[in-house]
Coordinates of C-alpha atoms and ligand atoms in Angstrom, one line a residue:
M30 CA 0.8 20.5 -7.8
N31 CA 2.0 17.9 -10.4
N32 CA 4.7 20.4 -11.2
Y33 CA 6.2 20.6 -7.7
H34 CA 8.8 18.4 -6.1
P35 CA 7.3 15.7 -3.6
E36 CA 8.4 17.4 -0.5
T37 CA 6.3 20.3 -1.6
V38 CA 3.3 18.2 -2.4
C39 CA 3.8 16.3 1.0
V40 CA 3.2 19.8 2.7
Q41 CA 0.6 21.6 0.6
G42 CA -0.9 19.5 -1.9
G43 CA -4.7 18.5 -2.1
Y44 CA -6.0 21.6 -0.5
A45 CA -5.8 25.1 -1.5
P46 CA -7.8 27.3 0.8
G47 CA -9.3 30.7 -0.4
N48 CA -9.5 33.9 1.5
G49 CA -10.6 33.8 4.9
E50 CA -10.7 29.8 4.7
P51 CA -9.1 27.6 7.3
R52 CA -5.4 27.1 6.8
Q53 CA -5.5 23.6 7.7
I54 CA -7.6 21.0 6.1
P55 CA -11.3 21.4 7.7
I56 CA -12.9 18.0 9.3
I57 CA -16.2 18.1 7.5
Q58 CA -17.6 15.4 10.4
S59 CA -21.2 15.5 8.5
T60 CA -22.9 12.4 7.1
T61 CA -25.0 14.6 4.7
F62 CA -25.2 17.5 2.6
K63 CA -27.8 20.0 1.6
Y64 CA -29.5 21.1 -1.4
A65 CA -32.1 23.5 -2.4
T66 CA -34.4 21.3 -4.8
S67 CA -34.6 17.8 -5.6
E68 CA -33.4 18.4 -9.3
D69 CA -29.9 19.8 -7.9
M70 CA -29.5 16.4 -5.9
G71 CA -30.7 14.3 -8.6
K72 CA -28.0 15.7 -10.8
L73 CA -25.4 14.2 -8.5
F74 CA -27.2 10.9 -8.5
D75 CA -27.0 10.7 -12.1
L76 CA -23.2 11.6 -12.0
E77 CA -24.1 14.6 -14.1
A78 CA -23.0 17.1 -11.5
S79 CA -20.2 16.7 -8.9
G80 CA -20.8 17.4 -5.2
Y81 CA -21.3 15.6 -2.1
F82 CA -24.6 14.0 -0.8
Y83 CA -23.7 11.5 1.6
S84 CA -20.3 10.6 3.3
R85 CA -20.4 6.8 2.9
L86 CA -19.5 7.9 -0.9
Q87 CA -17.5 11.0 -0.8
N88 CA -16.5 13.5 1.9
P89 CA -14.7 16.6 1.3
T90 CA -12.1 15.9 4.0
C91 CA -11.3 12.4 2.8
D92 CA -11.0 14.0 -0.9
Y93 CA -8.6 16.8 0.1
V94 CA -6.3 13.8 1.3
A95 CA -6.8 11.8 -1.6
A96 CA -6.1 14.4 -3.9
K97 CA -2.7 15.0 -2.1
I98 CA -1.8 11.1 -2.3
A99 CA -2.9 11.3 -6.1
A100 CA -0.4 13.9 -6.5
L101 CA 2.3 12.5 -4.7
E102 CA 1.9 9.2 -6.8
G103 CA 1.6 11.3 -10.1
G104 CA -1.8 9.7 -10.7
T105 CA -5.1 11.2 -12.1
A106 CA -7.4 10.5 -9.3
A107 CA -7.6 8.5 -6.0
M108 CA -9.9 7.4 -3.0
L109 CA -9.4 6.9 0.4
T110 CA -10.5 3.5 2.1
S111 CA -11.1 2.5 5.6
S112 CA -8.0 0.3 5.7
G113 CA -5.3 -1.2 3.4
Q114 CA -7.2 -4.5 3.1
A115 CA -10.1 -2.6 1.8
A116 CA -8.0 -0.6 -0.9
N117 CA -6.4 -3.7 -2.2
F118 CA -9.9 -5.6 -2.5
F119 CA -11.5 -2.7 -4.1
A120 CA -8.6 -2.2 -6.7
L121 CA -8.9 -5.9 -7.5
F122 CA -12.6 -6.5 -7.5
N123 CA -13.0 -3.1 -9.4
L124 CA -11.7 -5.1 -12.4
C125 CA -12.8 -8.8 -11.9
S126 CA -15.8 -10.7 -10.8
C127 CA -16.8 -14.5 -10.7
G128 CA -15.1 -16.7 -13.1
D129 CA -12.0 -14.2 -13.6
H130 CA -8.5 -14.8 -12.7
I131 CA -5.7 -12.8 -11.2
V132 CA -1.9 -13.2 -11.4
A133 CA -0.1 -12.2 -8.1
S134 CA 3.5 -12.1 -6.8
S135 CA 3.8 -14.9 -3.9
S136 CA 5.9 -12.5 -2.0
I137 CA 3.0 -10.2 -0.6
Y138 CA 1.6 -9.3 2.8
G139 CA -0.3 -12.1 4.5
G140 CA -3.6 -10.4 4.6
T141 CA -3.6 -9.8 1.0
F142 CA -2.5 -13.3 0.3
N143 CA -5.6 -14.6 2.4
L144 CA -7.9 -12.0 0.7
I145 CA -6.9 -13.3 -2.8
S146 CA -6.3 -17.0 -2.0
V147 CA -9.1 -17.5 0.2
T148 CA -11.8 -14.8 0.3
M149 CA -11.8 -13.8 -3.5
A150 CA -11.4 -17.5 -4.4
K151 CA -14.7 -18.1 -2.6
M152 CA -16.2 -15.4 -4.6
G153 CA -15.1 -17.3 -7.7
V154 CA -12.1 -15.3 -8.6
E155 CA -8.9 -17.6 -9.2
A156 CA -5.4 -16.7 -8.7
T157 CA -2.1 -17.9 -9.7
F158 CA 0.9 -16.8 -7.5
V159 CA 4.3 -16.6 -9.2
S160 CA 7.8 -15.8 -7.4
P161 CA 8.7 -12.2 -7.9
D162 CA 12.0 -13.4 -8.9
C163 CA 10.6 -15.4 -11.9
T164 CA 11.7 -15.1 -15.5
A165 CA 9.6 -13.3 -18.0
E166 CA 8.7 -16.8 -19.5
E167 CA 7.3 -18.1 -16.3
L168 CA 5.2 -14.9 -15.7
N169 CA 3.8 -14.9 -19.1
A170 CA 2.9 -18.7 -18.3
A171 CA 0.9 -17.8 -15.5
F172 CA -1.9 -15.6 -17.7
R173 CA -5.1 -17.3 -18.8
P174 CA -7.7 -15.8 -21.0
N175 CA -9.5 -14.7 -18.0
T176 CA -6.7 -13.1 -16.3
R177 CA -7.9 -9.5 -15.3
A178 CA -5.0 -8.0 -13.2
V179 CA -1.7 -8.5 -11.9
F180 CA -0.7 -7.7 -8.5
G181 CA 2.7 -7.3 -6.5
E182 CA 4.3 -5.0 -3.9
T183 CA 7.1 -2.5 -4.1
I184 CA 8.9 -3.8 -1.2
A185 CA 7.1 -6.8 0.1
N186 CA 5.8 -7.0 3.7
P187 CA 7.4 -9.1 5.5
A188 CA 9.7 -10.5 3.0
L189 CA 11.4 -7.4 1.9
T190 CA 11.7 -8.5 -1.8
V191 CA 11.8 -5.7 -4.5
L192 CA 9.5 -6.1 -7.2
D193 CA 10.9 -5.8 -10.7
I194 CA 8.0 -3.3 -11.7
E195 CA 8.9 -3.0 -15.2
K196 CA 8.8 -6.8 -15.8
F197 CA 5.8 -7.2 -14.1
A198 CA 4.1 -4.1 -16.1
A199 CA 5.4 -5.4 -19.6
A200 CA 3.9 -8.8 -18.9
A201 CA 0.5 -7.3 -17.7
H202 CA 0.2 -5.0 -20.7
S203 CA 1.3 -7.7 -23.3
H204 CA -1.9 -9.6 -21.9
G205 CA -4.1 -6.7 -22.1
V206 CA -4.5 -6.2 -18.2
P207 CA -3.3 -3.4 -15.6
L208 CA -0.6 -3.8 -13.2
I209 CA -1.6 -3.0 -9.5
V210 CA 1.3 -2.4 -7.1
D211 CA 0.9 -1.7 -3.2
N212 CA 3.3 0.9 -2.5
T213 CA 2.9 0.9 1.1
F214 CA 6.3 0.2 2.2
A215 CA 8.2 2.4 -0.1
T216 CA 5.9 5.2 -0.3
P217 CA 5.7 7.8 -3.4
V218 CA 8.7 9.4 -1.6
N219 CA 10.9 6.6 -2.5
C220 CA 9.3 5.1 -5.4
R221 CA 6.4 6.0 -7.9
P222 CA 5.5 2.8 -9.5
F223 CA 3.4 4.7 -12.0
D224 CA 6.8 6.0 -13.4
W225 CA 7.8 2.2 -14.1
G226 CA 4.6 1.3 -15.8
A227 CA 2.1 0.4 -13.0
D228 CA -1.5 1.2 -13.6
I229 CA -3.1 1.4 -10.3
V230 CA -1.4 2.0 -6.8
T231 CA -2.5 0.8 -3.5
H232 CA -1.6 1.9 0.0
S233 CA -2.1 0.7 3.4
T234 CA -1.9 4.2 4.8
T235 CA -1.7 2.8 8.4
K236 CA 2.0 2.4 7.8
Y237 CA 4.4 5.3 6.8
M238 CA 1.9 7.5 5.4
D239 CA 0.0 8.0 9.0
G240 CA 3.5 7.2 10.6
H241 CA 2.2 7.5 14.1
G242 CA 0.2 4.6 14.7
A243 CA -2.9 6.6 14.8
A244 CA -5.5 5.6 12.3
V245 CA -6.0 2.5 10.2
G246 CA -6.5 3.5 6.6
G247 CA -5.8 2.9 2.9
A248 CA -5.8 4.5 -0.7
V249 CA -6.4 3.5 -4.5
V250 CA -4.7 5.6 -6.9
D251 CA -5.3 5.5 -10.6
S252 CA -2.4 6.5 -13.0
G253 CA -5.2 7.2 -15.6
K254 CA -2.9 5.6 -18.3
F255 CA -4.7 2.4 -18.9
D256 CA -6.8 2.3 -22.1
W257 CA -9.9 0.5 -20.8
M258 CA -11.7 0.6 -23.8
A259 CA -8.8 -1.0 -25.9
H260 CA -9.6 -4.0 -24.0
A261 CA -13.3 -3.7 -23.6
D262 CA -14.1 -7.3 -24.0
K263 CA -11.8 -7.9 -20.6
F264 CA -13.5 -5.0 -18.7
P265 CA -17.6 -4.8 -19.0
G266 CA -17.8 -3.3 -15.8
L267 CA -15.8 -0.3 -17.1
C268 CA -16.8 -0.3 -20.7
T269 CA -20.6 -1.0 -20.9
P270 CA -23.6 0.5 -19.3
D271 CA -23.8 0.2 -15.3
E272 CA -27.6 -0.4 -15.0
S273 CA -27.3 0.1 -11.3
Y274 CA -26.2 3.7 -11.9
H275 CA -28.5 5.0 -14.7
G276 CA -26.6 3.2 -17.6
V277 CA -23.5 5.3 -17.4
T278 CA -20.5 3.6 -19.2
Y279 CA -17.5 4.8 -16.9
A280 CA -14.7 4.6 -19.6
E281 CA -16.9 6.6 -22.2
K282 CA -18.0 9.2 -19.6
F283 CA -14.9 9.9 -17.5
G284 CA -12.0 8.8 -19.7
T285 CA -9.0 6.8 -18.7
E286 CA -8.4 9.4 -16.1
G287 CA -11.5 9.1 -14.2
A288 CA -13.2 5.8 -15.1
F289 CA -11.5 3.6 -12.5
I290 CA -12.1 5.5 -9.4
T291 CA -15.4 6.8 -10.4
K292 CA -16.6 3.3 -10.7
C293 CA -14.7 2.2 -7.6
T294 CA -16.6 4.9 -5.6
A295 CA -20.1 4.8 -7.0
Q296 CA -20.2 1.1 -7.0
L297 CA -17.9 -0.5 -4.6
M298 CA -18.0 2.3 -1.8
R299 CA -21.9 2.5 -2.4
D300 CA -22.4 -1.1 -1.7
L301 CA -19.6 -2.2 0.7
G302 CA -19.4 1.1 2.4
S303 CA -15.4 0.9 3.5
T304 CA -15.1 4.5 4.0
P305 CA -12.8 6.3 6.3
S306 CA -14.0 8.7 8.9
P307 CA -13.3 12.5 8.1
Q308 CA -11.4 12.5 11.5
S309 CA -9.0 9.8 10.3
A310 CA -8.4 11.4 7.2
F311 CA -7.2 14.3 9.1
Y312 CA -4.7 12.4 11.1
L313 CA -3.6 10.7 7.6
N314 CA -2.9 14.2 6.5
L315 CA -0.9 15.2 9.5
G316 CA 1.3 12.3 8.9
L317 CA 1.5 13.1 5.1
E318 CA 2.7 16.7 5.7
S319 CA 6.1 15.2 7.1
L320 CA 6.3 11.9 5.1
H321 CA 9.4 13.1 3.0
V322 CA 11.1 14.1 6.3
R323 CA 10.5 10.8 8.2
M324 CA 11.1 8.4 5.4
A325 CA 14.6 9.9 5.0
R326 CA 15.2 9.3 8.9
H327 CA 13.4 5.8 8.7
C328 CA 15.8 4.8 5.9
E329 CA 18.8 6.2 7.7
N330 CA 18.3 4.3 10.9
G331 CA 17.4 1.1 8.9
Q332 CA 20.5 1.2 6.9
S333 CA 22.7 1.6 9.9
V334 CA 20.7 -1.2 12.2
A335 CA 21.3 -3.6 9.1
E336 CA 25.1 -2.7 8.7
F337 CA 25.4 -3.1 12.6
L338 CA 23.5 -6.6 12.4
A339 CA 25.1 -8.1 9.3
A340 CA 28.7 -7.4 11.1
H341 CA 27.5 -9.1 14.4
P342 CA 28.7 -12.6 15.1
K343 CA 25.4 -13.7 16.7
V344 CA 23.4 -12.7 13.7
A345 CA 23.1 -15.5 11.1
S346 CA 21.8 -13.4 8.1
V347 CA 20.2 -9.8 7.5
S348 CA 17.8 -8.8 4.9
Y349 CA 17.6 -5.3 3.7
C350 CA 17.9 -4.2 0.0
G351 CA 20.2 -1.3 1.0
L352 CA 22.9 -3.7 2.1
P353 CA 25.3 -4.2 -1.2
E354 CA 25.1 -8.0 -0.6
D355 CA 21.4 -8.2 -0.5
K356 CA 19.6 -10.4 -3.3
Y357 CA 17.5 -7.3 -4.1
H358 CA 20.4 -4.6 -4.0
A359 CA 20.5 -4.3 -7.8
L360 CA 16.8 -3.7 -7.9
A361 CA 16.7 -1.3 -5.2
E362 CA 19.3 0.9 -7.0
K363 CA 17.1 1.0 -9.9
Y364 CA 13.6 1.3 -8.2
L365 CA 14.6 2.8 -4.9
P366 CA 17.6 5.2 -5.4
R367 CA 16.5 7.4 -2.2
G368 CA 16.4 4.6 0.1
S369 CA 13.9 1.6 0.6
C370 CA 12.2 1.7 4.3
G371 CA 13.1 1.2 7.9
V372 CA 12.1 -2.4 8.1
V373 CA 14.7 -4.9 8.6
S374 CA 14.8 -8.6 9.1
F375 CA 17.5 -10.8 10.4
E376 CA 17.8 -14.1 11.9
L377 CA 19.7 -15.0 15.2
K378 CA 22.1 -18.2 15.2
G379 CA 20.4 -19.3 18.6
G380 CA 16.9 -19.7 16.7
R381 CA 13.6 -19.3 18.8
E382 CA 15.2 -19.2 22.2
A383 CA 17.7 -16.7 21.1
A384 CA 15.0 -14.5 19.2
G385 CA 12.9 -14.8 22.6
A386 CA 15.6 -13.7 24.9
F387 CA 16.8 -10.9 22.6
M388 CA 13.3 -9.3 22.3
R389 CA 13.0 -9.7 26.3
H390 CA 15.9 -7.7 26.6
L391 CA 15.3 -4.7 24.4
K392 CA 14.4 -1.6 25.9
L393 CA 13.2 0.7 23.1
A394 CA 11.8 -1.6 20.7
A395 CA 8.4 -2.5 21.5
I396 CA 7.0 -5.9 20.5
E397 CA 3.9 -5.4 18.2
T398 CA 2.4 -6.6 15.0
H399 CA 2.8 -3.3 13.5
V400 CA 5.6 -1.8 11.2
A401 CA 6.3 1.6 10.0
D402 CA 5.7 3.5 12.9
A403 CA 7.6 6.4 14.7
R404 CA 8.6 4.2 17.4
T405 CA 10.6 1.3 16.7
C406 CA 9.0 -2.1 16.9
C407 CA 9.7 -5.7 16.4
L408 CA 8.2 -9.2 16.0
N409 CA 9.3 -12.7 16.0
P410 CA 6.9 -14.5 13.5
A411 CA 7.7 -17.9 15.1
S412 CA 6.3 -17.0 18.4
S413 CA 3.3 -14.8 17.2
T414 CA 1.9 -14.4 13.9
H415 CA 3.0 -17.8 12.7
R416 CA 3.1 -19.9 16.2
Q417 CA 1.0 -22.6 14.8
M418 CA 3.8 -23.6 12.5
T419 CA 6.7 -26.1 13.6
D420 CA 10.4 -25.1 13.2
E421 CA 10.3 -27.6 10.2
Q422 CA 7.4 -25.8 8.6
L423 CA 8.6 -22.3 9.3
S424 CA 12.0 -23.0 7.7
A425 CA 10.3 -24.5 4.6
A426 CA 8.2 -21.2 4.4
G427 CA 11.4 -19.0 4.5
I428 CA 10.4 -17.8 8.0
P429 CA 13.1 -19.5 10.4
A430 CA 12.2 -19.7 13.7
G431 CA 15.1 -17.3 15.0
L432 CA 13.8 -14.6 12.5
I433 CA 13.2 -11.3 13.9
R434 CA 11.6 -8.2 11.9
I435 CA 12.5 -4.7 13.3
S436 CA 10.8 -1.6 12.0
C437 CA 13.3 1.1 12.8
G438 CA 11.5 4.2 14.1
L439 CA 12.5 7.9 14.2
E440 CA 14.7 7.6 17.4
S441 CA 18.3 8.3 17.4
G442 CA 20.0 5.7 15.4
E443 CA 23.0 5.5 18.2
D444 CA 20.4 4.8 20.7
L445 CA 18.6 1.9 18.6
I446 CA 22.1 0.3 18.0
A447 CA 23.1 0.6 21.7
D448 CA 19.7 -1.0 22.7
I449 CA 20.1 -3.7 20.0
R450 CA 23.8 -4.3 21.0
Q451 CA 23.2 -4.9 24.7
A452 CA 20.2 -7.2 24.0
L453 CA 22.6 -9.2 21.7
E454 CA 25.1 -9.4 24.4
A455 CA 22.4 -10.9 26.9
V456 CA 21.6 -13.7 24.4
V457 CA 23.6 -16.8 25.1
Ligands
PLP524 C1 -0.6 -3.8 6.4 C2 -0.6 -3.6 5.1 C3 -1.8 -3.9 4.4 C4 -3.1 -4.1 5.0 O1 -3.3 -2.8 5.5 P1 -4.3 -2.5 6.6 O2 -4.3 -1.1 6.7 O3 -3.7 -3.2 8.0 O4 -5.7 -2.8 6.6 C5 -1.7 -4.3 2.9 N1 -0.5 -4.3 2.5 C6 0.7 -4.2 2.9 C7 2.0 -4.1 2.2 C8 0.7 -3.9 4.4 O5 1.9 -3.7 4.9

């Protein structure tokens, strides 16, 4: 499938039925799989043969969908997880343990920021956060001898900053560690981080990949390009025998193409069990089949809404990298030539009150803590996710009280703009 255009992979990747087999991906709703002899099953446990034995580790339905996502990203292997949070934790924890260190962009999803700065800190993994706009010198200064990975988001949720992937990859590689990129908002339809030097890609498939608000999920994808053995001192988990798995050395046995995902499955999924249900994987695949068609419309609606807002007298500012005056426009032209996403954020001049009134008058855009859905939705962080903060604290954090994040869905762009126009008229 790697030779086909992304549009074809979205529709047909990952699963190739034989004669008389189901055309649609079968939902293998079974926890377990049968074998004729204990010897047959023993080979699976020794990782000597590949096959299914228990759906906490692997399930055929989930693997078909993971293979499609791997092909879309141009990677060599992928796994599904039960959520985007699990995907990011697995990607990081597959590389580091107590006493190690991570360099991360400060402009990332709040849940991932908590994961790294609070929960992983409790596990003894330290982190240094750097601005995505930092210079190469500032970025290099964040590394320590125990740094094991660099992390950033192609388009950050909710800040909408665009990551200079080549800059972050160069710094990571000069320190002998991989770059992990969360590609949730761009999706492989609009950006393939591996083409720019990233080594591991993660997704919250809950967002555009599912796209219908139907199933929470995540994915981890390996480019197969990082040479673990060349940095064996940094990655003992991949480059020395795993006593919990019959002494296998993942980087030797599965090579650069397979080591990362095999270890992630055999160790982390085995022990932590953040596995998606086959039914959820099936829903995710339905979303993937139209991802390329939907992304184009999300971007078209995002662009027209951003342009309309930017020209409106009651709007103080708009963040959308598709606008020529946006701070991230040049990076978007390089990394996101086909479009970015449907999420736009803007600030109303009237602050918190105006934001509340505006959102009360919207008829099409529902108020939700969700983004990247077929249905347009919006959120005022000051009155919801960040409501414990004062107006002063909010502006210091770069989230003014009047800020609204709107995730443009797949409705008619004209209807969306008409709805926004009438709601803005109602704001004093
Ligand atoms: C939503 C989101 C996550 C977390 O994903 P869940 O599926 O909600 O666990 C991680 N990264 C980004 C960029 C997100 O938007």
